PDB file of C-alpha atoms and ligand atoms in Angstrom:
ATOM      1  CA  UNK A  34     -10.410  10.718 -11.091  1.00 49.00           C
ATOM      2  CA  UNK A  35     -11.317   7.486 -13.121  1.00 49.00           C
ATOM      3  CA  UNK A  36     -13.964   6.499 -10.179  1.00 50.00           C
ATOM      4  CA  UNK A  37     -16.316   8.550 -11.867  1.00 55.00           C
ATOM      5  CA  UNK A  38     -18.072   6.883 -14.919  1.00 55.00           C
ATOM      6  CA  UNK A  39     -19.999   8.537 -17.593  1.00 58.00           C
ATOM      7  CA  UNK A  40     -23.563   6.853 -18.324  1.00 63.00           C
ATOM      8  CA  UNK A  41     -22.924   5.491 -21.197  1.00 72.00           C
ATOM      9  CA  UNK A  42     -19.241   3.924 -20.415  1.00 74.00           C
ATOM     10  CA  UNK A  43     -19.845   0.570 -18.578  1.00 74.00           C
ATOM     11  CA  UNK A  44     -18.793   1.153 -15.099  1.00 80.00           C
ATOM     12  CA  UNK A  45     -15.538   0.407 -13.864  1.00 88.00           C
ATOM     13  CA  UNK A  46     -14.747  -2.122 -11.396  1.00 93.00           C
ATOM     14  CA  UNK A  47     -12.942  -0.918  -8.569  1.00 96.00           C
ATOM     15  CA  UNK A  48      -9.507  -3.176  -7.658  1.00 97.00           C
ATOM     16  CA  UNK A  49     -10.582  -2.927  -3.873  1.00 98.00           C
ATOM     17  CA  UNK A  50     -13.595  -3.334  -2.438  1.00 97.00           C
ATOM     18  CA  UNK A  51     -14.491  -3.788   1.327  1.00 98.00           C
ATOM     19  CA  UNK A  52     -18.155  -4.569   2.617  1.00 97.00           C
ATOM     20  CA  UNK A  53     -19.591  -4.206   5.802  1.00 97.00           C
ATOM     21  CA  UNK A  54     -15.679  -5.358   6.906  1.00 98.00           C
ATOM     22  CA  UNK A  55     -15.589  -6.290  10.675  1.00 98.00           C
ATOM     23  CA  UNK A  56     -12.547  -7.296  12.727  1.00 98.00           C
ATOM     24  CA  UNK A  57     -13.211  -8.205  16.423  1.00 97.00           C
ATOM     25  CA  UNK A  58     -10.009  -9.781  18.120  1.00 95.00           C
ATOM     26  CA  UNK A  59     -10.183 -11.699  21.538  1.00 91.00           C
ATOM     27  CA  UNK A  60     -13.637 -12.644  22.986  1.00 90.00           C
ATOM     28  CA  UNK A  61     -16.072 -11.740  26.089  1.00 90.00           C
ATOM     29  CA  UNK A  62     -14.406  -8.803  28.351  1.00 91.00           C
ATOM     30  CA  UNK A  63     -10.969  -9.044  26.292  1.00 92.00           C
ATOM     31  CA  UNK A  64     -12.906  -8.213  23.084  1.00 94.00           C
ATOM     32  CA  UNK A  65     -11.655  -4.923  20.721  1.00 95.00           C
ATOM     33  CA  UNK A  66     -13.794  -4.335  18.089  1.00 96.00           C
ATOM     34  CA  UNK A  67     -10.967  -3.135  15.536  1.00 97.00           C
ATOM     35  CA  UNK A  68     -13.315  -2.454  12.267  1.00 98.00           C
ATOM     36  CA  UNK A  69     -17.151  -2.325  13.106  1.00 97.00           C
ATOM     37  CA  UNK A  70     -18.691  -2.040   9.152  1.00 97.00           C
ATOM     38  CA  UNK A  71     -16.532  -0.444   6.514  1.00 97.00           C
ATOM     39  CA  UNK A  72     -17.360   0.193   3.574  1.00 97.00           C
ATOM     40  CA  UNK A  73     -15.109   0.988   0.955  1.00 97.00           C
ATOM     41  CA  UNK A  74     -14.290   0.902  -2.617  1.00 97.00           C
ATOM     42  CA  UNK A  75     -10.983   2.280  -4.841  1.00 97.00           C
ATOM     43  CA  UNK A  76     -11.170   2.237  -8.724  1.00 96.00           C
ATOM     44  CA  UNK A  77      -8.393   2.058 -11.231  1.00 96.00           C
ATOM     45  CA  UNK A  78      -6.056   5.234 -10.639  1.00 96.00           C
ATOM     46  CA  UNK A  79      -7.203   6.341  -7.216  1.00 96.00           C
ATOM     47  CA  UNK A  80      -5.025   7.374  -4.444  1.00 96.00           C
ATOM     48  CA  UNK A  81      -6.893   6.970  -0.925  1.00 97.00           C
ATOM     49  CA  UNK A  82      -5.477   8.848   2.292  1.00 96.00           C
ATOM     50  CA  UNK A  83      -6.671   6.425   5.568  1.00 96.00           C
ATOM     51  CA  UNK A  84      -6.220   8.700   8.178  1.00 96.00           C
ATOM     52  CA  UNK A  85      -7.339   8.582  11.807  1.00 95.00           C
ATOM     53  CA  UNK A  86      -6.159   8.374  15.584  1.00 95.00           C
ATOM     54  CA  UNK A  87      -3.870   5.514  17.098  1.00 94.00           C
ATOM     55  CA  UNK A  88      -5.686   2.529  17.630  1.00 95.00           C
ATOM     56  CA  UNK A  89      -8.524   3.583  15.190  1.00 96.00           C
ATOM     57  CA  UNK A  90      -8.438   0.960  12.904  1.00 97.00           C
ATOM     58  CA  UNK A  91      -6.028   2.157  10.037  1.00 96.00           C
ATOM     59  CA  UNK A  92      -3.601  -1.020  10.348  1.00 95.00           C
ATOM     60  CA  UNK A  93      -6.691  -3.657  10.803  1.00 97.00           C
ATOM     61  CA  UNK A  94      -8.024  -2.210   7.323  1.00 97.00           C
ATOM     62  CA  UNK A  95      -4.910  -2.556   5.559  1.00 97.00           C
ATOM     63  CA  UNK A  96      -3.842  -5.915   6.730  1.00 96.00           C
ATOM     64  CA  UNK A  97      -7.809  -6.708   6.031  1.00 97.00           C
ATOM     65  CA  UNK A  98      -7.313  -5.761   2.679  1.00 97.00           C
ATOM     66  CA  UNK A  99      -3.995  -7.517   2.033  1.00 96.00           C
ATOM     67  CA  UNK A 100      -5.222 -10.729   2.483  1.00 94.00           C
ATOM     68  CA  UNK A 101      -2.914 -10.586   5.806  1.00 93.00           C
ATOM     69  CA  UNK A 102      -5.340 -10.977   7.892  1.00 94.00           C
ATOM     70  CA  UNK A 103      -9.181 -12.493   7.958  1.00 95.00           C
ATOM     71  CA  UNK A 104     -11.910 -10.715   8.416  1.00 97.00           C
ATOM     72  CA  UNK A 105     -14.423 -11.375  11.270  1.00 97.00           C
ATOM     73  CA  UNK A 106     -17.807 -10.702   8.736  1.00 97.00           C
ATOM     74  CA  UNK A 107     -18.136  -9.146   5.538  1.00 98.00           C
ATOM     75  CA  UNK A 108     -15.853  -9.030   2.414  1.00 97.00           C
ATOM     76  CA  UNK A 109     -12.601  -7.740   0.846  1.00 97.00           C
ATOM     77  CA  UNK A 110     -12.672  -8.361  -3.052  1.00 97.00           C
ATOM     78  CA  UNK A 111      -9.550  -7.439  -4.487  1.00 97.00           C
ATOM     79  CA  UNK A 112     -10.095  -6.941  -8.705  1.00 94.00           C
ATOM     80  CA  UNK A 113     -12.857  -9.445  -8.645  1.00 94.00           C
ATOM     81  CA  UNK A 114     -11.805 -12.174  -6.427  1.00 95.00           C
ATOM     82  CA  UNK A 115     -13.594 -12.059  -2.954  1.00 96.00           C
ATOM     83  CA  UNK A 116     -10.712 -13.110  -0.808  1.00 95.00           C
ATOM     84  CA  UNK A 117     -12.739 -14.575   1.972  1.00 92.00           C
ATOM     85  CA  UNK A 118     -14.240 -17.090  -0.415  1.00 94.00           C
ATOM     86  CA  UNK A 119     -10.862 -17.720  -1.761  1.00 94.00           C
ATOM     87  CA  UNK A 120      -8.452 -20.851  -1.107  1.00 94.00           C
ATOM     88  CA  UNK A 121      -5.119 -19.817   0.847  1.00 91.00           C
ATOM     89  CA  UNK A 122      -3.335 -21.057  -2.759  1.00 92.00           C
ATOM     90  CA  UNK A 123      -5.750 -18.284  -4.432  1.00 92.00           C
ATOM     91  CA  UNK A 124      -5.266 -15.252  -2.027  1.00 92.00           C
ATOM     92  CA  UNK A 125      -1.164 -16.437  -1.999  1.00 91.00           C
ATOM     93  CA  UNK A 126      -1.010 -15.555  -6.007  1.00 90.00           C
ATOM     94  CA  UNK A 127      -2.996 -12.655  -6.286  1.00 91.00           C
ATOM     95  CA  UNK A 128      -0.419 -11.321  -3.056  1.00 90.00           C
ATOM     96  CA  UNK A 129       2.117 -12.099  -4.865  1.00 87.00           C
ATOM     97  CA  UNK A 130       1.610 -10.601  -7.913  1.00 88.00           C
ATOM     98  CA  UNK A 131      -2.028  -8.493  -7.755  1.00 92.00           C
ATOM     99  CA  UNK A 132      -0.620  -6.704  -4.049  1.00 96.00           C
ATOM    100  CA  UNK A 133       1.978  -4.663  -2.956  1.00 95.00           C
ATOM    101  CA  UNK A 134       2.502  -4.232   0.688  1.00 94.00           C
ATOM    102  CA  UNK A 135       4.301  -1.917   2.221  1.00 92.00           C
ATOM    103  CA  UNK A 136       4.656  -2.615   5.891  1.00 89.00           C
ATOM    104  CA  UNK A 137       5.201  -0.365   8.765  1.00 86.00           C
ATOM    105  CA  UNK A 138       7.898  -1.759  10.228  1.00 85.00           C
ATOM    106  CA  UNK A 139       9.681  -2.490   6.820  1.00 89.00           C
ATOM    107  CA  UNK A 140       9.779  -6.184   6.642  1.00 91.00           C
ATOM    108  CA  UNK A 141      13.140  -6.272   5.153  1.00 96.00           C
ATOM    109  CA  UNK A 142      14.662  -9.812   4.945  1.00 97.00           C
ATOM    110  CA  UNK A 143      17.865  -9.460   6.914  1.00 97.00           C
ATOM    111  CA  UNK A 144      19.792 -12.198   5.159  1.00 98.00           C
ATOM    112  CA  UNK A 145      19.205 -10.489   1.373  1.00 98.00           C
ATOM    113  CA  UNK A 146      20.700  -7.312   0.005  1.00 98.00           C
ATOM    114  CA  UNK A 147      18.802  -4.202  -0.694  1.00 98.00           C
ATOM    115  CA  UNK A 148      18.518  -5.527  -4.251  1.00 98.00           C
ATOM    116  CA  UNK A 149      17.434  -9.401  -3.321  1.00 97.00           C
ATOM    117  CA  UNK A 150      14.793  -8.075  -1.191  1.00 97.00           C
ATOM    118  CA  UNK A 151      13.231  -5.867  -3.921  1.00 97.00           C
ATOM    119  CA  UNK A 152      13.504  -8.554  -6.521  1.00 97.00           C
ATOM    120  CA  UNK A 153      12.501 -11.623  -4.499  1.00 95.00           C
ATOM    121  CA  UNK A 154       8.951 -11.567  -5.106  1.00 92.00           C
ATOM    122  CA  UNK A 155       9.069 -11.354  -9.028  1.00 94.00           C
ATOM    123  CA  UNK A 156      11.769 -14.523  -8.615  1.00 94.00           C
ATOM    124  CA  UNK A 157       8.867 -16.029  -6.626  1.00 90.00           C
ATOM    125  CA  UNK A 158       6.781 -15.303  -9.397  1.00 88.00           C
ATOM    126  CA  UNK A 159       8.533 -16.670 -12.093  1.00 91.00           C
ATOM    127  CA  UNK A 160      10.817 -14.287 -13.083  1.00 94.00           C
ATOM    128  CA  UNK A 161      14.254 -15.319 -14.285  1.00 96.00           C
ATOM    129  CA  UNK A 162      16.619 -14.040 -11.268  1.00 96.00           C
ATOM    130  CA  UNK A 163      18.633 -11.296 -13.991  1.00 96.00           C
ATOM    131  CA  UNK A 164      15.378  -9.818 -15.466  1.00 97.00           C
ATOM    132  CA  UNK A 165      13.906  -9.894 -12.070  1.00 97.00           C
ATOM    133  CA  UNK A 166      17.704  -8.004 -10.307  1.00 97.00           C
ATOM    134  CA  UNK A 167      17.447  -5.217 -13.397  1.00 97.00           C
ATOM    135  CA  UNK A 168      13.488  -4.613 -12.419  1.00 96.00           C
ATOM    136  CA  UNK A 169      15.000  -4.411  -8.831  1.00 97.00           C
ATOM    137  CA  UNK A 170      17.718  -1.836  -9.968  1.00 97.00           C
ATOM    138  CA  UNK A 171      15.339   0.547 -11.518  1.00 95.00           C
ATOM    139  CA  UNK A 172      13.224   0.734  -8.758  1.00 93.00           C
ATOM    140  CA  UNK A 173      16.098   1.340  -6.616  1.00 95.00           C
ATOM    141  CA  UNK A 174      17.426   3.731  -8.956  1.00 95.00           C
ATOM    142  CA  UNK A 175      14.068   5.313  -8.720  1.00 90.00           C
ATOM    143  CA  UNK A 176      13.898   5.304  -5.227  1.00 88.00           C
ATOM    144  CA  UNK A 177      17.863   7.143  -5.245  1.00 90.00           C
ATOM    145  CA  UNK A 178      19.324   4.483  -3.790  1.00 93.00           C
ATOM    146  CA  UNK A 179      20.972   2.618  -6.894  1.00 90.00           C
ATOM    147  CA  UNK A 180      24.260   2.701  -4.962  1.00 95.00           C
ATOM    148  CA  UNK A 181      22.709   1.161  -1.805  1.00 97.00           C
ATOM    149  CA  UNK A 182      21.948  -1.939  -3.993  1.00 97.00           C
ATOM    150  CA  UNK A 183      24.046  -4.626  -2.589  1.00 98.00           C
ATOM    151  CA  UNK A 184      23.421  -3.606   1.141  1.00 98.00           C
ATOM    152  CA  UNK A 185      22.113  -5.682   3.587  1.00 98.00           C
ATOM    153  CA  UNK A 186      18.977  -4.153   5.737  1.00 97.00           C
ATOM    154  CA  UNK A 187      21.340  -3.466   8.880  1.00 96.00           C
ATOM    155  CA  UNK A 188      23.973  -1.384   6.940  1.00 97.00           C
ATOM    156  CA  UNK A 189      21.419   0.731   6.074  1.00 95.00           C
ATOM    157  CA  UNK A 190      19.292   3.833   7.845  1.00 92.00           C
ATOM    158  CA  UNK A 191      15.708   3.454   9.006  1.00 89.00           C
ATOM    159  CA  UNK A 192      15.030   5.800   5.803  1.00 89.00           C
ATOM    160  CA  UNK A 193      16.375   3.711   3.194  1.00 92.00           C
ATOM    161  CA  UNK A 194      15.518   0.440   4.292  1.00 93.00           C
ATOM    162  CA  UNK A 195      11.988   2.327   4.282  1.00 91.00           C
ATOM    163  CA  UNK A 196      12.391   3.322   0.823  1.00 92.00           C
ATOM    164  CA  UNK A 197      13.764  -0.467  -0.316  1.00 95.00           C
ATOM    165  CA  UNK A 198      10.174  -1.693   1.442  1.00 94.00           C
ATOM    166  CA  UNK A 199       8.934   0.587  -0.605  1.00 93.00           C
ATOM    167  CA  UNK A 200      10.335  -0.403  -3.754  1.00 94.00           C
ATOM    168  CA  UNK A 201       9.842  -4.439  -2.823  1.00 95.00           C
ATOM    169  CA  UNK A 202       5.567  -2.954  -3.156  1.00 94.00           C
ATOM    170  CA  UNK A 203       5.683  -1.550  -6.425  1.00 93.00           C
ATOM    171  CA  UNK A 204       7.949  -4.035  -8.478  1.00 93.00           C
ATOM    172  CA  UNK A 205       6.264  -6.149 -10.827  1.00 90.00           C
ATOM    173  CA  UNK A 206       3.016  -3.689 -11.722  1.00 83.00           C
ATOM    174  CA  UNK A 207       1.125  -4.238  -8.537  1.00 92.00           C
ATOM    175  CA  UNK A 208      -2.226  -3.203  -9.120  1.00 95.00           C
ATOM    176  CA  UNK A 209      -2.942  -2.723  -5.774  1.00 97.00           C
ATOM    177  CA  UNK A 210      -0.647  -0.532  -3.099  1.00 97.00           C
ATOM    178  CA  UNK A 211      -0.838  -0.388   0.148  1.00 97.00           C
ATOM    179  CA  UNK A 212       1.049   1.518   1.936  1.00 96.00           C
ATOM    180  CA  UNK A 213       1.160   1.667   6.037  1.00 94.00           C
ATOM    181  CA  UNK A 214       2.913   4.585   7.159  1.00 89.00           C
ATOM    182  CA  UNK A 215       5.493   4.699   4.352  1.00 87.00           C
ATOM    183  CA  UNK A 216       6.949   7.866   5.154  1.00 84.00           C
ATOM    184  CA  UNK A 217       7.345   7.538   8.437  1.00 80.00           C
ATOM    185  CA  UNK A 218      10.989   7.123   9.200  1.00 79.00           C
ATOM    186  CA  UNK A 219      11.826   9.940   5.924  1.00 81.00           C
ATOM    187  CA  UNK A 220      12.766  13.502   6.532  1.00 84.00           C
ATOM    188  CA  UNK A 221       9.981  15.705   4.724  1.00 84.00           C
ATOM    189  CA  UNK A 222      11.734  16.025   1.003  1.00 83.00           C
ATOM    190  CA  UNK A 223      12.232  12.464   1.054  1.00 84.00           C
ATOM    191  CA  UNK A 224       9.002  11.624   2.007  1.00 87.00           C
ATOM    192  CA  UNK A 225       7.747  13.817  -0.821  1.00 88.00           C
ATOM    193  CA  UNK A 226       9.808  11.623  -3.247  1.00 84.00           C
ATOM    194  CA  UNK A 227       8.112   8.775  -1.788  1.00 87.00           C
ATOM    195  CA  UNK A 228       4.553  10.273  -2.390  1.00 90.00           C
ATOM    196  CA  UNK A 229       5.205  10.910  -6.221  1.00 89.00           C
ATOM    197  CA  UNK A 230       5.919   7.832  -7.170  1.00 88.00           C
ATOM    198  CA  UNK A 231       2.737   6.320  -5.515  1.00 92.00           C
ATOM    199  CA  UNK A 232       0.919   9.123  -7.232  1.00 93.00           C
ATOM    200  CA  UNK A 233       2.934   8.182 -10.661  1.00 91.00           C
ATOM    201  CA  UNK A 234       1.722   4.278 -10.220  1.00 91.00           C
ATOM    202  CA  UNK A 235      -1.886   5.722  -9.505  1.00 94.00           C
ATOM    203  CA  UNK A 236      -2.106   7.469 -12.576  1.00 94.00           C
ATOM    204  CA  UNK A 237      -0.394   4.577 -14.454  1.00 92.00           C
ATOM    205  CA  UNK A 238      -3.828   3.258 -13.433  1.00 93.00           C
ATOM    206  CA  UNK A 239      -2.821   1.109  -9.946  1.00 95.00           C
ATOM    207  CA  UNK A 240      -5.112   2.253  -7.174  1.00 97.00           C
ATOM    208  CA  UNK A 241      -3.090   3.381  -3.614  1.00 97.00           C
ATOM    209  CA  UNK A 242      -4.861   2.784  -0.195  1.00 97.00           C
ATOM    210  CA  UNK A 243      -1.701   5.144   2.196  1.00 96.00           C
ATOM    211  CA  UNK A 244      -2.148   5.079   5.730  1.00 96.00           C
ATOM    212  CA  UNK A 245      -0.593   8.701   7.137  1.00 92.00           C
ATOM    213  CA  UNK A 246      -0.938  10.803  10.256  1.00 88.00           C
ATOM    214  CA  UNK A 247       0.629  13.767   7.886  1.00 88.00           C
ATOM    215  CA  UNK A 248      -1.753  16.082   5.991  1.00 87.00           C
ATOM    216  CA  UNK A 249       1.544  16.946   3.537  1.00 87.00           C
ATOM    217  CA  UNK A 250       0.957  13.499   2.469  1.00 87.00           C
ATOM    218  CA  UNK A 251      -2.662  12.928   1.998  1.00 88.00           C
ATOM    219  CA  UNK A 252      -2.514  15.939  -0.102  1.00 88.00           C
ATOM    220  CA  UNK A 253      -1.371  13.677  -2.900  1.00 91.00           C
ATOM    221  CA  UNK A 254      -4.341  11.737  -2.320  1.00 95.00           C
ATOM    222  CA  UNK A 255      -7.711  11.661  -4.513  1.00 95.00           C
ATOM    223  CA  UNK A 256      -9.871  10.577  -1.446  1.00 95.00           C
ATOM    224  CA  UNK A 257      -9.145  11.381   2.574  1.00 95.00           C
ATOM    225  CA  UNK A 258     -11.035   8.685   4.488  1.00 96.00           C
ATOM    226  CA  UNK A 259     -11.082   9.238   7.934  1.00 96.00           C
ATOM    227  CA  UNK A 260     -11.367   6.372  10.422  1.00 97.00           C
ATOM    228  CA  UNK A 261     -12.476   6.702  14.175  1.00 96.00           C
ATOM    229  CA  UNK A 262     -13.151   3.828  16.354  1.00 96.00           C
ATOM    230  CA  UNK A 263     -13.215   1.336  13.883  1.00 97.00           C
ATOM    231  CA  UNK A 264     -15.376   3.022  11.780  1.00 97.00           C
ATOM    232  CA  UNK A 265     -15.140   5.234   8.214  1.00 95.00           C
ATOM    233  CA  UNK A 266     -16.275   8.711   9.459  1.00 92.00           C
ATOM    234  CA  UNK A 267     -16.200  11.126   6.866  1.00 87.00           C
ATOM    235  CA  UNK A 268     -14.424  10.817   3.193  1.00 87.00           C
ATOM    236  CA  UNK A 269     -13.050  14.068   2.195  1.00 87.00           C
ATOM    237  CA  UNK A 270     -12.719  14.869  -1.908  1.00 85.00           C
ATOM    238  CA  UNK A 271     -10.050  16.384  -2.956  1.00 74.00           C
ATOM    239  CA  UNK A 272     -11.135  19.271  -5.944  1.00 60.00           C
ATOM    240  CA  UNK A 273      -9.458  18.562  -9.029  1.00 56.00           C
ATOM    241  CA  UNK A 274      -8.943  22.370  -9.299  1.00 48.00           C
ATOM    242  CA  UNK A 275      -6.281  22.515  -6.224  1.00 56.00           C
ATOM    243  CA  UNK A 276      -3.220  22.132  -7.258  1.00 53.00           C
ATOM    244  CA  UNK A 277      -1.186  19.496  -6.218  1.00 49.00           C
ATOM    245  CA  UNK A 278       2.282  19.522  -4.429  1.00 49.00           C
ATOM    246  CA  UNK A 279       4.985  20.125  -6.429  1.00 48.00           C
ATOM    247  CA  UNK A 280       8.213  18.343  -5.840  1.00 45.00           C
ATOM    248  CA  UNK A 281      11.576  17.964  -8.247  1.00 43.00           C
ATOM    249  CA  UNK A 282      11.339  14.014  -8.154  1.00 42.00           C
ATOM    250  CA  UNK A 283       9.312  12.084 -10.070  1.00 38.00           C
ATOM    251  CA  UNK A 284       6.662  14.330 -11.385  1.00 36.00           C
TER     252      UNK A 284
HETATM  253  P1  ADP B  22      -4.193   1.985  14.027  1.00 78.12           P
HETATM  254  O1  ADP B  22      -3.380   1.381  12.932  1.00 78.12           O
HETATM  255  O2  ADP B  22      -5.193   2.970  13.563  1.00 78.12           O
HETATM  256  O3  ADP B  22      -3.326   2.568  15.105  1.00 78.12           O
HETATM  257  P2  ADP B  22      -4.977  -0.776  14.596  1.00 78.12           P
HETATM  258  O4  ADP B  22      -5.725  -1.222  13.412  1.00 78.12           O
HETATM  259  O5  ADP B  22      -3.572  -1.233  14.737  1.00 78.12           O
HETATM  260  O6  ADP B  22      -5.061   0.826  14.734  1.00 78.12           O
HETATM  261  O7  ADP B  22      -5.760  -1.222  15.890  1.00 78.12           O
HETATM  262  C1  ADP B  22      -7.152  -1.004  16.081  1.00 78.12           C
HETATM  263  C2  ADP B  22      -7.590  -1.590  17.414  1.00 78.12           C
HETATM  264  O8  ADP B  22      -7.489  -3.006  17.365  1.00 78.12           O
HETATM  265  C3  ADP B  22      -6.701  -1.141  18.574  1.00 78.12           C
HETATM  266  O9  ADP B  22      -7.513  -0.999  19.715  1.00 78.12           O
HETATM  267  C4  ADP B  22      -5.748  -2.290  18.723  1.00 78.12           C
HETATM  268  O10 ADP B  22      -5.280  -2.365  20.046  1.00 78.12           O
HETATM  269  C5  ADP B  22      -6.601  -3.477  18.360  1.00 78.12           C
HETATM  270  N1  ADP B  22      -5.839  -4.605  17.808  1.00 78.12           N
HETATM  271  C6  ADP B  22      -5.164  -4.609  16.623  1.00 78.12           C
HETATM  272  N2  ADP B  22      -4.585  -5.808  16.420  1.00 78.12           N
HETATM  273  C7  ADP B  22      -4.910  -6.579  17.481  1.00 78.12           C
HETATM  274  C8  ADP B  22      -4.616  -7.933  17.870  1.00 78.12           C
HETATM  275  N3  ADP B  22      -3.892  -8.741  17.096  1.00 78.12           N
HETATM  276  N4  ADP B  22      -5.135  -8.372  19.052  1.00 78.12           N
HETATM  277  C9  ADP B  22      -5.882  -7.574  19.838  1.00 78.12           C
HETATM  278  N5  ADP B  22      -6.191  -6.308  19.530  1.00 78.12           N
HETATM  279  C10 ADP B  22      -5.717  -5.801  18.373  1.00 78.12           C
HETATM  280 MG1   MG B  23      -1.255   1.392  12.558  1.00 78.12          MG
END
């Protein structure tokens, strides 16, 4: 785990870091205190399991941290640029090319193929639109669905258009992953596949925040932080001497 620096190393700055992070929505007898102080931080390398009940907070942290969504108090600095200080033009480019987001519900633009979606936000960032379709590709490719490429969302199954959403996250070197439920709509060895190649990117030095309800999954994980009412309740640490999964893919 690279979270852990030596004394004499200067210390490593995590990517994210969340302080004292509130989120209250509505006001007066309506009011739902989503996230009520969080504090956390994930260096360079780190895969972090949120787990936690429904309606505990899992989704509010995510979107928090994302840059989706605005905090109520405290801060989300994503490697070094306190997002809740930042101008909307600020927060935009470091989505764009600092954060991959992997939404629950997919996201998929209906309109694009499989391969359009994926490569859409490197074209938004610059990228020439045949550099950005072979980046798309690969990820596809790695994702097993190179042959789904020029599909559009609804001629695909739940499963793969989860995988593409997938994908669309971790093109371009995203330093930042999150990931909300990203296995949700795969069958197990799927889901596995899934798993490896968020642990691959976290070793490639990205750091991971996955949202699961599936202990399988937050095997893979450095850290298990467990959310309850809106609150971080216990963090879990994984020993470096258990093994991890093993899975064909990606590995
Ligand atoms: P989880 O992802 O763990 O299921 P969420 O973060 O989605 O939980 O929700 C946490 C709490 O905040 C829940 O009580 C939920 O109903 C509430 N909540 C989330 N988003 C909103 C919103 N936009 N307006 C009102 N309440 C919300
Ligand atoms: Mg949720």
């Amino acid at each position: 785990m690279s979270s852990q620096n030596t004394s004499s190393a200067p210390p490593t700055p995590p990517v994210l870091l969340l302080e004292a992070l509130t989120r209250v929505h509505g006001s007066g007898a309506t009011e739902v205190h989503a996230l009520r102080g969080v504090d956390l931080a994930v260096y360079p390398g780190e895969l972090v399991a949120v787990m936690g009940p429904s309606g505990s907070g899992k989704s509010s942290l995510l979107t928090l941290a994302g840059g989706l969504d605005v905090p109520t108090s405290g801060r989300v600095v994503v490697e070094g640029t306190d997002l809740t200080a930042a101008s909307r033009k600020q927060v935009a480019a470091l989505r764009r090319r600092g954060i991959g987001y992997v939404f629950q519900d997919y996201n998929l633009i209906p309109a694009l193929t499989a391969a359009e979606n994926v490569a859409l936000p490197r074209e938004l960032d610059g990228v020439g639109r045949r550099p950005a379709r072979r980046e798309a590709l690969a990820l596809l490719a790695e994702m097993g669905l190179d042959r789904l490429a020029d599909r559009f969302p609804d001629e695909m199954s739940g499963g793969q258009q989860q995988r593409v959403a997938v994908a669309r996250a971790l093109v371009g070197d995203r330093r930042l992953v999150l990931a909300d439920e990203p296995t949700g709509a795969l069958d197990s060895e799927t889901g596995e596949g899934v798993l490896a190649l968020l642990r691959n990117r976290c070793d490639a030095g990205a750091a991971c925040v996955l949202v699961t309800h599936e202990s399988r999954f937050a095997a893979w994980a450095d850290r298990v932080v467990l959310v309850r009412d809106g609150a971080v309740v216990d963090i879990t640490v994984r020993s470096s001497a258990e093994p991890l999964p093993t899975v064909g893919t990606a590995r």
